[in-house]
PDB file of C-alpha atoms in Angstrom:
ATOM      1  CA  UNK A   1      -3.065  19.424  -0.062  1.00  0.00           C
ATOM      2  CA  UNK A   2      -5.943  17.856   1.842  1.00  0.00           C
ATOM      3  CA  UNK A   3      -5.866  15.194   4.533  1.00  0.00           C
ATOM      4  CA  UNK A   4      -6.711  11.746   3.146  1.00  0.00           C
ATOM      5  CA  UNK A   5      -6.082   9.698   6.309  1.00  0.00           C
ATOM      6  CA  UNK A   6      -6.316  10.644   9.958  1.00  0.00           C
ATOM      7  CA  UNK A   7      -5.815   8.426  13.012  1.00  0.00           C
ATOM      8  CA  UNK A   8      -6.718   9.795  16.444  1.00  0.00           C
ATOM      9  CA  UNK A   9      -5.476   7.793  19.441  1.00  0.00           C
ATOM     10  CA  UNK A  10      -5.984   4.624  17.406  1.00  0.00           C
ATOM     11  CA  UNK A  11      -5.427   1.320  19.208  1.00  0.00           C
ATOM     12  CA  UNK A  12      -5.851  -2.351  18.370  1.00  0.00           C
ATOM     13  CA  UNK A  13      -5.459  -5.353  20.668  1.00  0.00           C
ATOM     14  CA  UNK A  14      -5.426  -9.052  19.873  1.00  0.00           C
ATOM     15  CA  UNK A  15      -6.194 -10.551  23.262  1.00  0.00           C
ATOM     16  CA  UNK A  16      -3.338  -9.302  25.458  1.00  0.00           C
ATOM     17  CA  UNK A  17      -1.145  -8.259  22.531  1.00  0.00           C
ATOM     18  CA  UNK A  18      -1.163  -4.527  21.819  1.00  0.00           C
ATOM     19  CA  UNK A  19      -0.678  -4.354  18.042  1.00  0.00           C
ATOM     20  CA  UNK A  20      -1.279  -0.575  17.809  1.00  0.00           C
ATOM     21  CA  UNK A  21      -0.963   1.626  20.857  1.00  0.00           C
ATOM     22  CA  UNK A  22      -2.750   4.964  20.851  1.00  0.00           C
ATOM     23  CA  UNK A  23      -1.310   6.246  17.561  1.00  0.00           C
ATOM     24  CA  UNK A  24      -2.090   9.663  16.088  1.00  0.00           C
ATOM     25  CA  UNK A  25      -1.220  10.122  12.427  1.00  0.00           C
ATOM     26  CA  UNK A  26      -2.238  12.372   9.534  1.00  0.00           C
ATOM     27  CA  UNK A  27      -1.401  11.715   5.863  1.00  0.00           C
ATOM     28  CA  UNK A  28      -1.861  14.203   3.034  1.00  0.00           C
ATOM     29  CA  UNK A  29      -3.079  13.611  -0.517  1.00  0.00           C
ATOM     30  CA  UNK A  30      -0.724  13.483  -3.494  1.00  0.00           C
ATOM     31  CA  UNK A  31       2.098  11.655  -1.691  1.00  0.00           C
ATOM     32  CA  UNK A  32       3.902   8.308  -1.919  1.00  0.00           C
ATOM     33  CA  UNK A  33       4.429   7.267   1.686  1.00  0.00           C
ATOM     34  CA  UNK A  34       6.415   4.372   3.103  1.00  0.00           C
ATOM     35  CA  UNK A  35       4.964   2.680   6.195  1.00  0.00           C
ATOM     36  CA  UNK A  36       8.197   1.155   7.406  1.00  0.00           C
ATOM     37  CA  UNK A  37       8.971  -1.215  10.229  1.00  0.00           C
ATOM     38  CA  UNK A  38      10.167  -4.738  10.994  1.00  0.00           C
ATOM     39  CA  UNK A  39       7.828  -7.712  10.904  1.00  0.00           C
ATOM     40  CA  UNK A  40       5.315  -7.564  13.755  1.00  0.00           C
ATOM     41  CA  UNK A  41       5.537  -3.788  14.169  1.00  0.00           C
ATOM     42  CA  UNK A  42       1.863  -3.112  13.369  1.00  0.00           C
ATOM     43  CA  UNK A  43       2.003  -2.254   9.657  1.00  0.00           C
ATOM     44  CA  UNK A  44      -0.506  -4.841   8.431  1.00  0.00           C
ATOM     45  CA  UNK A  45      -2.824  -4.190  11.380  1.00  0.00           C
ATOM     46  CA  UNK A  46      -2.993  -0.490  10.467  1.00  0.00           C
ATOM     47  CA  UNK A  47      -3.655  -1.261   6.806  1.00  0.00           C
ATOM     48  CA  UNK A  48      -6.410  -3.737   7.714  1.00  0.00           C
ATOM     49  CA  UNK A  49      -8.015  -1.095   9.954  1.00  0.00           C
ATOM     50  CA  UNK A  50      -7.898   1.404   7.073  1.00  0.00           C
ATOM     51  CA  UNK A  51      -9.661  -1.126   4.850  1.00  0.00           C
ATOM     52  CA  UNK A  52     -12.324  -1.999   7.403  1.00  0.00           C
ATOM     53  CA  UNK A  53     -11.105  -5.572   7.825  1.00  0.00           C
ATOM     54  CA  UNK A  54     -10.536  -5.025  11.541  1.00  0.00           C
ATOM     55  CA  UNK A  55     -12.317  -2.869  14.107  1.00  0.00           C
ATOM     56  CA  UNK A  56     -10.234  -0.653  16.402  1.00  0.00           C
ATOM     57  CA  UNK A  57     -10.074  -1.360  20.116  1.00  0.00           C
ATOM     58  CA  UNK A  58      -9.939   2.365  20.776  1.00  0.00           C
ATOM     59  CA  UNK A  59      -9.648   5.722  19.052  1.00  0.00           C
ATOM     60  CA  UNK A  60     -10.834   6.887  15.647  1.00  0.00           C
ATOM     61  CA  UNK A  61      -9.773   6.495  12.016  1.00  0.00           C
ATOM     62  CA  UNK A  62     -11.000   8.676   9.147  1.00  0.00           C
ATOM     63  CA  UNK A  63     -10.472   8.279   5.401  1.00  0.00           C
ATOM     64  CA  UNK A  64     -11.286  11.473   3.525  1.00  0.00           C
ATOM     65  CA  UNK A  65     -13.439  12.407   6.506  1.00  0.00           C
ATOM     66  CA  UNK A  66     -15.334   9.097   6.702  1.00  0.00           C
ATOM     67  CA  UNK A  67     -14.902   6.168   9.054  1.00  0.00           C
ATOM     68  CA  UNK A  68     -14.057   2.872   7.276  1.00  0.00           C
ATOM     69  CA  UNK A  69     -17.144   1.513   5.549  1.00  0.00           C
ATOM     70  CA  UNK A  70     -19.058   1.655   2.278  1.00  0.00           C
ATOM     71  CA  UNK A  71     -18.006   5.205   1.395  1.00  0.00           C
ATOM     72  CA  UNK A  72     -14.331   4.719   2.193  1.00  0.00           C
ATOM     73  CA  UNK A  73     -14.149   1.467   0.206  1.00  0.00           C
ATOM     74  CA  UNK A  74     -15.170   3.424  -2.891  1.00  0.00           C
ATOM     75  CA  UNK A  75     -11.949   5.438  -2.756  1.00  0.00           C
ATOM     76  CA  UNK A  76      -9.430   2.964  -1.260  1.00  0.00           C
ATOM     77  CA  UNK A  77      -7.642   0.398  -3.442  1.00  0.00           C
ATOM     78  CA  UNK A  78      -6.052  -2.382  -1.386  1.00  0.00           C
ATOM     79  CA  UNK A  79      -3.273  -4.831  -2.211  1.00  0.00           C
ATOM     80  CA  UNK A  80      -3.138  -7.409   0.610  1.00  0.00           C
ATOM     81  CA  UNK A  81       0.003  -9.171   1.772  1.00  0.00           C
ATOM     82  CA  UNK A  82      -1.189 -12.519   0.404  1.00  0.00           C
ATOM     83  CA  UNK A  83      -2.650 -13.391  -2.982  1.00  0.00           C
ATOM     84  CA  UNK A  84      -6.423 -13.535  -3.327  1.00  0.00           C
ATOM     85  CA  UNK A  85      -6.771 -14.210  -7.064  1.00  0.00           C
ATOM     86  CA  UNK A  86      -8.685 -17.199  -8.416  1.00  0.00           C
ATOM     87  CA  UNK A  87      -5.805 -19.044 -10.016  1.00  0.00           C
ATOM     88  CA  UNK A  88      -8.096 -20.975 -12.369  1.00  0.00           C
ATOM     89  CA  UNK A  89      -9.009 -17.698 -14.098  1.00  0.00           C
ATOM     90  CA  UNK A  90      -7.282 -16.130 -17.044  1.00  0.00           C
ATOM     91  CA  UNK A  91      -5.695 -12.730 -16.445  1.00  0.00           C
ATOM     92  CA  UNK A  92      -8.344 -11.187 -18.709  1.00  0.00           C
ATOM     93  CA  UNK A  93     -11.108 -12.739 -16.595  1.00  0.00           C
ATOM     94  CA  UNK A  94      -9.626 -11.226 -13.436  1.00  0.00           C
ATOM     95  CA  UNK A  95      -9.648  -7.838 -15.176  1.00  0.00           C
ATOM     96  CA  UNK A  96     -13.314  -8.270 -16.132  1.00  0.00           C
ATOM     97  CA  UNK A  97     -14.148  -9.227 -12.526  1.00  0.00           C
ATOM     98  CA  UNK A  98     -12.510  -6.048 -11.201  1.00  0.00           C
ATOM     99  CA  UNK A  99     -14.206  -3.961 -13.888  1.00  0.00           C
ATOM    100  CA  UNK A 100     -17.606  -5.350 -12.851  1.00  0.00           C
ATOM    101  CA  UNK A 101     -16.918  -4.892  -9.138  1.00  0.00           C
ATOM    102  CA  UNK A 102     -15.303  -1.432  -9.010  1.00  0.00           C
ATOM    103  CA  UNK A 103     -16.874   1.596 -10.683  1.00  0.00           C
ATOM    104  CA  UNK A 104     -13.519   3.394 -10.804  1.00  0.00           C
ATOM    105  CA  UNK A 105     -11.660   0.538 -12.528  1.00  0.00           C
ATOM    106  CA  UNK A 106      -9.957   1.634 -15.760  1.00  0.00           C
ATOM    107  CA  UNK A 107      -9.727  -1.359 -18.104  1.00  0.00           C
ATOM    108  CA  UNK A 108      -7.584   0.478 -20.650  1.00  0.00           C
ATOM    109  CA  UNK A 109      -5.036   1.288 -17.948  1.00  0.00           C
ATOM    110  CA  UNK A 110      -4.883  -2.378 -16.930  1.00  0.00           C
ATOM    111  CA  UNK A 111      -4.372  -3.551 -20.511  1.00  0.00           C
ATOM    112  CA  UNK A 112      -1.662  -0.936 -21.053  1.00  0.00           C
ATOM    113  CA  UNK A 113       0.236  -2.065 -17.950  1.00  0.00           C
ATOM    114  CA  UNK A 114      -0.025  -5.729 -18.969  1.00  0.00           C
ATOM    115  CA  UNK A 115       1.506  -4.858 -22.326  1.00  0.00           C
ATOM    116  CA  UNK A 116       4.318  -2.804 -20.746  1.00  0.00           C
ATOM    117  CA  UNK A 117       5.210  -5.693 -18.441  1.00  0.00           C
ATOM    118  CA  UNK A 118       4.844  -8.299 -21.219  1.00  0.00           C
ATOM    119  CA  UNK A 119       2.105 -10.279 -19.467  1.00  0.00           C
ATOM    120  CA  UNK A 120      -0.229 -12.361 -21.632  1.00  0.00           C
ATOM    121  CA  UNK A 121      -3.845 -11.513 -20.777  1.00  0.00           C
ATOM    122  CA  UNK A 122      -4.937 -14.956 -22.026  1.00  0.00           C
ATOM    123  CA  UNK A 123      -2.636 -16.812 -19.631  1.00  0.00           C
ATOM    124  CA  UNK A 124      -4.184 -18.658 -16.695  1.00  0.00           C
ATOM    125  CA  UNK A 125      -3.029 -17.215 -13.400  1.00  0.00           C
ATOM    126  CA  UNK A 126      -1.936 -20.622 -12.078  1.00  0.00           C
ATOM    127  CA  UNK A 127       0.624 -20.884 -14.914  1.00  0.00           C
ATOM    128  CA  UNK A 128       2.355 -17.620 -13.968  1.00  0.00           C
ATOM    129  CA  UNK A 129       5.494 -17.308 -11.852  1.00  0.00           C
ATOM    130  CA  UNK A 130       5.205 -15.881  -8.322  1.00  0.00           C
ATOM    131  CA  UNK A 131       6.688 -12.591  -9.486  1.00  0.00           C
ATOM    132  CA  UNK A 132       4.279 -12.294 -12.415  1.00  0.00           C
ATOM    133  CA  UNK A 133       1.297 -13.034 -10.158  1.00  0.00           C
ATOM    134  CA  UNK A 134       2.474 -10.162  -7.924  1.00  0.00           C
ATOM    135  CA  UNK A 135       2.592  -7.891 -10.963  1.00  0.00           C
ATOM    136  CA  UNK A 136      -0.940  -8.894 -12.035  1.00  0.00           C
ATOM    137  CA  UNK A 137      -2.289  -8.125  -8.559  1.00  0.00           C
ATOM    138  CA  UNK A 138      -0.503  -4.778  -8.571  1.00  0.00           C
ATOM    139  CA  UNK A 139      -1.924  -3.957 -12.005  1.00  0.00           C
ATOM    140  CA  UNK A 140      -5.456  -4.712 -10.818  1.00  0.00           C
ATOM    141  CA  UNK A 141      -5.050  -2.515  -7.747  1.00  0.00           C
ATOM    142  CA  UNK A 142      -3.372   0.375  -9.587  1.00  0.00           C
ATOM    143  CA  UNK A 143      -5.966   0.335 -12.386  1.00  0.00           C
ATOM    144  CA  UNK A 144      -8.554   1.786 -10.044  1.00  0.00           C
ATOM    145  CA  UNK A 145      -8.819   5.585  -9.995  1.00  0.00           C
ATOM    146  CA  UNK A 146      -8.716   5.639  -6.201  1.00  0.00           C
ATOM    147  CA  UNK A 147      -7.779   8.374  -3.749  1.00  0.00           C
ATOM    148  CA  UNK A 148      -5.799   6.081  -1.447  1.00  0.00           C
ATOM    149  CA  UNK A 149      -3.813   3.015  -2.494  1.00  0.00           C
ATOM    150  CA  UNK A 150      -2.745   0.674   0.314  1.00  0.00           C
ATOM    151  CA  UNK A 151      -0.006  -1.723  -0.769  1.00  0.00           C
ATOM    152  CA  UNK A 152       0.931  -4.280   1.895  1.00  0.00           C
ATOM    153  CA  UNK A 153       4.373  -5.756   1.143  1.00  0.00           C
ATOM    154  CA  UNK A 154       3.970  -5.366  -2.661  1.00  0.00           C
ATOM    155  CA  UNK A 155       7.474  -6.524  -3.560  1.00  0.00           C
ATOM    156  CA  UNK A 156       9.596  -9.498  -2.600  1.00  0.00           C
ATOM    157  CA  UNK A 157      12.837  -8.004  -3.942  1.00  0.00           C
ATOM    158  CA  UNK A 158      14.266  -5.448  -6.326  1.00  0.00           C
ATOM    159  CA  UNK A 159      12.138  -5.253  -9.455  1.00  0.00           C
ATOM    160  CA  UNK A 160      12.392  -1.992 -11.408  1.00  0.00           C
ATOM    161  CA  UNK A 161       9.365  -2.933 -13.527  1.00  0.00           C
ATOM    162  CA  UNK A 162       7.113  -3.075 -10.467  1.00  0.00           C
ATOM    163  CA  UNK A 163       8.463   0.189  -9.049  1.00  0.00           C
ATOM    164  CA  UNK A 164       7.964   1.889 -12.413  1.00  0.00           C
ATOM    165  CA  UNK A 165       4.392   0.598 -12.518  1.00  0.00           C
ATOM    166  CA  UNK A 166       3.698   2.085  -9.097  1.00  0.00           C
ATOM    167  CA  UNK A 167       5.087   5.495 -10.037  1.00  0.00           C
ATOM    168  CA  UNK A 168       3.557   5.841 -13.486  1.00  0.00           C
ATOM    169  CA  UNK A 169       0.059   4.479 -12.924  1.00  0.00           C
ATOM    170  CA  UNK A 170      -1.753   6.354 -10.207  1.00  0.00           C
ATOM    171  CA  UNK A 171      -3.757   9.554  -9.896  1.00  0.00           C
ATOM    172  CA  UNK A 172      -1.431  12.530  -9.199  1.00  0.00           C
ATOM    173  CA  UNK A 173      -3.653  13.827  -6.371  1.00  0.00           C
ATOM    174  CA  UNK A 174      -3.937  10.390  -4.773  1.00  0.00           C
ATOM    175  CA  UNK A 175      -1.844   8.908  -1.979  1.00  0.00           C
ATOM    176  CA  UNK A 176       0.036   5.619  -2.082  1.00  0.00           C
ATOM    177  CA  UNK A 177       0.788   3.978   1.268  1.00  0.00           C
ATOM    178  CA  UNK A 178       3.417   1.246   0.862  1.00  0.00           C
ATOM    179  CA  UNK A 179       4.003  -1.091   3.798  1.00  0.00           C
ATOM    180  CA  UNK A 180       7.376  -2.835   3.639  1.00  0.00           C
ATOM    181  CA  UNK A 181      10.520  -3.781   5.524  1.00  0.00           C
ATOM    182  CA  UNK A 182      12.584  -3.751   2.289  1.00  0.00           C
ATOM    183  CA  UNK A 183      13.600  -0.116   2.553  1.00  0.00           C
ATOM    184  CA  UNK A 184      16.309   0.077  -0.084  1.00  0.00           C
ATOM    185  CA  UNK A 185      13.945  -1.330  -2.738  1.00  0.00           C
ATOM    186  CA  UNK A 186      11.412   1.501  -2.427  1.00  0.00           C
ATOM    187  CA  UNK A 187      13.352   4.445  -1.009  1.00  0.00           C
ATOM    188  CA  UNK A 188      13.870   6.183  -4.354  1.00  0.00           C
ATOM    189  CA  UNK A 189      10.121   6.484  -5.042  1.00  0.00           C
ATOM    190  CA  UNK A 190       9.014   7.731  -1.599  1.00  0.00           C
ATOM    191  CA  UNK A 191       8.065  11.304  -0.704  1.00  0.00           C
ATOM    192  CA  UNK A 192       7.594  10.602   2.991  1.00  0.00           C
ATOM    193  CA  UNK A 193       8.188   7.861   5.545  1.00  0.00           C
ATOM    194  CA  UNK A 194       6.428   6.716   8.688  1.00  0.00           C
ATOM    195  CA  UNK A 195       8.444   4.462  11.012  1.00  0.00           C
ATOM    196  CA  UNK A 196       6.380   2.150  13.192  1.00  0.00           C
ATOM    197  CA  UNK A 197       7.782   0.070  16.039  1.00  0.00           C
ATOM    198  CA  UNK A 198       5.900  -2.139  18.501  1.00  0.00           C
ATOM    199  CA  UNK A 199       2.631  -0.425  17.623  1.00  0.00           C
ATOM    200  CA  UNK A 200       3.980   3.124  18.049  1.00  0.00           C
ATOM    201  CA  UNK A 201       4.799   5.786  15.449  1.00  0.00           C
ATOM    202  CA  UNK A 202       8.441   6.650  16.156  1.00  0.00           C
ATOM    203  CA  UNK A 203       9.114   8.931  13.167  1.00  0.00           C
ATOM    204  CA  UNK A 204       7.252  10.731  10.382  1.00  0.00           C
ATOM    205  CA  UNK A 205       9.301  12.834   7.998  1.00  0.00           C
ATOM    206  CA  UNK A 206       9.895  13.844   4.372  1.00  0.00           C
ATOM    207  CA  UNK A 207      12.521  11.759   2.587  1.00  0.00           C
ATOM    208  CA  UNK A 208      14.291  14.881   1.297  1.00  0.00           C
ATOM    209  CA  UNK A 209      14.506  16.274   4.818  1.00  0.00           C
ATOM    210  CA  UNK A 210      16.157  13.062   6.016  1.00  0.00           C
ATOM    211  CA  UNK A 211      18.667  13.130   3.161  1.00  0.00           C
ATOM    212  CA  UNK A 212      19.623  16.803   3.284  1.00  0.00           C
ATOM    213  CA  UNK A 213      19.183  17.742   6.945  1.00  0.00           C
ATOM    214  CA  UNK A 214      20.360  14.480   8.484  1.00  0.00           C
ATOM    215  CA  UNK A 215      22.782  13.568   5.696  1.00  0.00           C
ATOM    216  CA  UNK A 216      21.759   9.936   5.453  1.00  0.00           C
ATOM    217  CA  UNK A 217      19.522   7.639   3.455  1.00  0.00           C
ATOM    218  CA  UNK A 218      16.202   6.350   4.745  1.00  0.00           C
ATOM    219  CA  UNK A 219      17.706   2.858   4.786  1.00  0.00           C
ATOM    220  CA  UNK A 220      20.573   3.973   7.042  1.00  0.00           C
ATOM    221  CA  UNK A 221      18.209   5.860   9.373  1.00  0.00           C
ATOM    222  CA  UNK A 222      15.913   2.831   9.509  1.00  0.00           C
ATOM    223  CA  UNK A 223      18.808   0.604  10.575  1.00  0.00           C
ATOM    224  CA  UNK A 224      19.784   3.094  13.273  1.00  0.00           C
ATOM    225  CA  UNK A 225      16.272   3.429  14.661  1.00  0.00           C
ATOM    226  CA  UNK A 226      15.500  -0.279  14.573  1.00  0.00           C
ATOM    227  CA  UNK A 227      19.073  -1.442  15.272  1.00  0.00           C
ATOM    228  CA  UNK A 228      19.131  -3.921  12.412  1.00  0.00           C
TER     229      UNK A 228
END
């Protein structure tokens, strides 16, 4: 496996607030990784730094050897915490927009996922339920043949259809980074977890190691570490 993401003494401040504090982290390719922590722990800040939406206060961040910019954006597919779709568009029009914008977008993959999740491509986005809009956004993001997928709070609750979509529609040698505080909803699809608390990495471990060597689920360990 190769390193897809590397943070070296990475820090980010918002005024006096230290959102990320001198973190060092390395993530390998071909893994589904949970970036886990309570609200305000630094998860979204890290994902925005990865996607070049914020500039670090200190330290370095590399994606496949490059700092965030034009080259990294070609290989990173990003699902933000909040919706960004033009709700006046039809689902099919959103697909065409992504196809025009991203060279690695696979239209046939998007259509296949829509069919599997029973979503009408001719429906206007504004007519869809909140859950269906989330699925459409996820489909658009996962239809790119990216090397790193960053999913910021992709689920609002247990939805096996969404989890199945995540597992079955990505490149095997790519990495998926899922930021969430809903541990039990995603635990069964994760290879590895990173716990983040108050801008610090407090744990990085394989899920199987936690289960077999510590004899507990990721959800239980999370509650112990974060006392929740």
